[in-house]
Every structure is written in C-alpha cells, then in structure tokens.
N, C-alpha and C. Protein backbone atom coordinates (compact mmCIF):
# COMPACT_ATOMS: atom_id res chain seq x y z
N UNK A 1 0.81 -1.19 0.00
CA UNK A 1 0.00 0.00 0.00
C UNK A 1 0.87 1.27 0.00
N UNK A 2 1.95 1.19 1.43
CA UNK A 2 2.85 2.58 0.74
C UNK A 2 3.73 2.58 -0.40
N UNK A 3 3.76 1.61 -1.40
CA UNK A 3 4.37 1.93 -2.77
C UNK A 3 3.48 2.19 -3.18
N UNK A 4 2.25 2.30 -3.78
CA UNK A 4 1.71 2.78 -4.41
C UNK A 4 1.32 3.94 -4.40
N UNK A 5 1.19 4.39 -2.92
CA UNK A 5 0.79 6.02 -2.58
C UNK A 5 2.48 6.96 -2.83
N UNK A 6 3.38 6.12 -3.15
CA UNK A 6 4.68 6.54 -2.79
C UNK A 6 4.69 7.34 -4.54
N UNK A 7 4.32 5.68 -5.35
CA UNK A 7 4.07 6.22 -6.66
C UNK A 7 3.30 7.32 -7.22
N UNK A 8 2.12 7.33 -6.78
CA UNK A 8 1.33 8.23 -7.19
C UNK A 8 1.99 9.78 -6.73
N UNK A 9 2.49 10.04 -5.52
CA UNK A 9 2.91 11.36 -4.94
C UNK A 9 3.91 11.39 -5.86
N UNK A 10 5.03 10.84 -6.10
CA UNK A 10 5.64 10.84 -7.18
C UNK A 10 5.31 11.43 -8.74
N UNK A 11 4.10 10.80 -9.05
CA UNK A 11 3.47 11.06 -10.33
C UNK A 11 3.26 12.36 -10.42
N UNK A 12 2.65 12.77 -9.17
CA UNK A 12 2.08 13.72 -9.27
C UNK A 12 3.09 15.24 -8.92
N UNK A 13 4.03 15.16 -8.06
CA UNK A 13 5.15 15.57 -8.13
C UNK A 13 5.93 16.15 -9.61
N UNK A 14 5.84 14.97 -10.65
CA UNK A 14 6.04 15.50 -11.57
C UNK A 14 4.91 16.23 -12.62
N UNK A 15 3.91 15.98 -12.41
CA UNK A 15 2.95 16.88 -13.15
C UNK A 15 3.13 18.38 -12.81
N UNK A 16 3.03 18.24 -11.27
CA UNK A 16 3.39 19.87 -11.31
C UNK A 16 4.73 20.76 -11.28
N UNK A 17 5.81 19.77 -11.00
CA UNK A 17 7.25 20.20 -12.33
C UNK A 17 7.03 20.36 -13.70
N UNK A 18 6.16 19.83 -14.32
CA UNK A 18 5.81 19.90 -15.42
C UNK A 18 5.18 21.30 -15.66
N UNK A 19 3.97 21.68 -14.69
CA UNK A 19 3.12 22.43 -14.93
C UNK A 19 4.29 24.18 -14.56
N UNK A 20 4.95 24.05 -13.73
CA UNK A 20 5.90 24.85 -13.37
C UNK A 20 7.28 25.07 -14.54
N UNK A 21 7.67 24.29 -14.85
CA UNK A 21 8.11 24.46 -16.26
C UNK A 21 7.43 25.35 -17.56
N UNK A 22 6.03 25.13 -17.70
CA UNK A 22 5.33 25.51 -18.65
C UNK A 22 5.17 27.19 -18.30
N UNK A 23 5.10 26.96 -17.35
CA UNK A 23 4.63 28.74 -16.27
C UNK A 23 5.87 29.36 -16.71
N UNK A 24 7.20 28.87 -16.43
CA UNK A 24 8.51 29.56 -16.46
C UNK A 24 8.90 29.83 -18.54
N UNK A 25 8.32 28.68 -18.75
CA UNK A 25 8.59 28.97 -20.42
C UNK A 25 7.85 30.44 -21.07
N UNK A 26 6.53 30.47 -20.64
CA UNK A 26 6.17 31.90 -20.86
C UNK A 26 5.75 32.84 -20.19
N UNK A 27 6.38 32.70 -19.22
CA UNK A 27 6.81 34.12 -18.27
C UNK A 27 8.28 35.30 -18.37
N UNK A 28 9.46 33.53 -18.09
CA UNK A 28 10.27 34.51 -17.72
C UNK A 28 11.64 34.82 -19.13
N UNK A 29 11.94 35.62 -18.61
CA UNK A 29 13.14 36.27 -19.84
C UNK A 29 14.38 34.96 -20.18
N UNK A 30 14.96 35.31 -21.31
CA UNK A 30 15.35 34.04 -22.15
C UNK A 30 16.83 33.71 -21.24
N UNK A 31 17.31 34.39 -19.57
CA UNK A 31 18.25 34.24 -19.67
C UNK A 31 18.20 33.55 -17.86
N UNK A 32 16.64 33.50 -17.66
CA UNK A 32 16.39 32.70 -16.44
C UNK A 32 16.56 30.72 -16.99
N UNK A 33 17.28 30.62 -15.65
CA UNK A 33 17.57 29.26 -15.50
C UNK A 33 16.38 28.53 -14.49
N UNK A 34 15.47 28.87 -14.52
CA UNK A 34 14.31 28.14 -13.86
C UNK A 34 13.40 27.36 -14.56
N UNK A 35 13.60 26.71 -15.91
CA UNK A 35 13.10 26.08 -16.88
C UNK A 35 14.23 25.20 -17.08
N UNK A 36 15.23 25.27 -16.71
CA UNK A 36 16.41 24.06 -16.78
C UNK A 36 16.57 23.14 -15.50
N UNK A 37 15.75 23.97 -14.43
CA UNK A 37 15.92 23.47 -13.04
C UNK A 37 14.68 22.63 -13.10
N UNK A 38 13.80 22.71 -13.27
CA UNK A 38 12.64 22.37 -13.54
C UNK A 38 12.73 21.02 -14.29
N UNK A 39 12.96 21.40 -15.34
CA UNK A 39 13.51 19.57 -16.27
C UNK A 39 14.70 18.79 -15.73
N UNK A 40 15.13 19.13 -15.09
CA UNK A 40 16.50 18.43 -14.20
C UNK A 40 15.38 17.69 -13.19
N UNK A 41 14.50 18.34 -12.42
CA UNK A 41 13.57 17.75 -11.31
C UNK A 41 12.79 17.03 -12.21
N UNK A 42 12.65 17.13 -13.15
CA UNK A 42 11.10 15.96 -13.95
C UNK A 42 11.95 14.90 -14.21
N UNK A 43 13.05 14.95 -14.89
CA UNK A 43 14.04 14.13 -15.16
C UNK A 43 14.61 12.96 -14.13
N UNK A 44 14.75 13.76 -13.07
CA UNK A 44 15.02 13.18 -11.44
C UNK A 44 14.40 12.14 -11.19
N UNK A 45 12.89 13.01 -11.15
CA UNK A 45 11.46 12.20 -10.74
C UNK A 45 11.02 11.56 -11.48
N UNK A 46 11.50 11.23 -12.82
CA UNK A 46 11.15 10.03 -14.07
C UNK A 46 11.80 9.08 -13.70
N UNK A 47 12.77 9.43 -13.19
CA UNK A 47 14.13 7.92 -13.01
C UNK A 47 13.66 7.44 -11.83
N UNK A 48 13.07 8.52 -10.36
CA UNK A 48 12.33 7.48 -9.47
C UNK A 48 11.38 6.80 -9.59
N UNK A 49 10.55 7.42 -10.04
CA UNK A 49 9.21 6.35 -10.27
C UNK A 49 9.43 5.40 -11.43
N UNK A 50 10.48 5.48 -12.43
CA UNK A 50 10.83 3.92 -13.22
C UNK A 50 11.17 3.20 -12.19
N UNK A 51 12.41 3.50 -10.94
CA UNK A 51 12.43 2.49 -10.59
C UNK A 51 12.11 2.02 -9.41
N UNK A 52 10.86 2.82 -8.56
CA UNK A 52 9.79 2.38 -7.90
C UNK A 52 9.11 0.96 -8.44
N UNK A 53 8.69 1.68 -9.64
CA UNK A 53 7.44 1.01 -10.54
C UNK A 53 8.25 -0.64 -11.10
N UNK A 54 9.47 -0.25 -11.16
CA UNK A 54 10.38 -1.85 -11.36
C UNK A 54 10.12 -2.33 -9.73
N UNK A 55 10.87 -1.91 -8.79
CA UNK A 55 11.06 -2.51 -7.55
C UNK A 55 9.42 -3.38 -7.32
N UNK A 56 8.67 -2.54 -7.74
CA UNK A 56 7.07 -2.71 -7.27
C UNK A 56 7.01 -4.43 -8.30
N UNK A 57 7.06 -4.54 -9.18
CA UNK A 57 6.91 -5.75 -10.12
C UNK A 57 7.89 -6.74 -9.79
N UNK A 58 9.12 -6.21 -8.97
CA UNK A 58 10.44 -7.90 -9.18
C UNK A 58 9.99 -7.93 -7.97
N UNK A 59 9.52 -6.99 -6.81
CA UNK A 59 8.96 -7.79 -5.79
C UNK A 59 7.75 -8.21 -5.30
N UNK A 60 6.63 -7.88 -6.11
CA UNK A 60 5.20 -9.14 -5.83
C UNK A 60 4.46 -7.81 -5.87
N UNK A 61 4.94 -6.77 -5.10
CA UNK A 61 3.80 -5.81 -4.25
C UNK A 61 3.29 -4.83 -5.48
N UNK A 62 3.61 -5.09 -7.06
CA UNK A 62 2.41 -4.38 -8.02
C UNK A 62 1.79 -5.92 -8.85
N UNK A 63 0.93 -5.56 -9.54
CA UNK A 63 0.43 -6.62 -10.41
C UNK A 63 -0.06 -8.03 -9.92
C-alpha cells in the first residue's frame, strides 16, 4: 500500500514540475535558468518512479 501512494505522490510531483516548467517557459526572460531546473527535477522524478514502478513488479507488491 505505501508503494503505491509513494508512486502516485511521485506522479504527481512531476505533473506539477511539469506544470511549473510551462509557467517559467512563458513568463520569464530568455536568460532565467528556472526552466532548466525544472527539467532536471522531472528528469530526477522520471528515473524514481521507473524504478519504484520496477522494484514494485520484481517484488510481488504491483500486479
């Protein structure tokens, strides 16, 4: 049960890196680094929840 809530906060974690990215793309001036920080954290949080979402399948507790 807490992998899955672990996953989802995760998921959702990155939606709104995502959504914060999009905000910074047309807001700020072409020489802010807060749209690079932003995809570094989605990037981050892609590689945890792959390998949540593995750990969750080689050990019983998804599927």
């Amino acid at each position: 049960m807490w992998l899955q809530l672990l996953i989802a906060a995760v998921f959702i974690a990155m939606v709104i890196s995502l959504a914060m990215g999009a905000g910074f793309l047309l807001r700020d001036s072409t020489s802010s680094r807060r749209l690079l920080t932003s995809l570094k954290w989605r990037v981050g949080l892609a590689c945890l929840l792959m390998a949540l979402i593995l750990f969750g399948f080689w050990s019983g507790r998804l599927g």
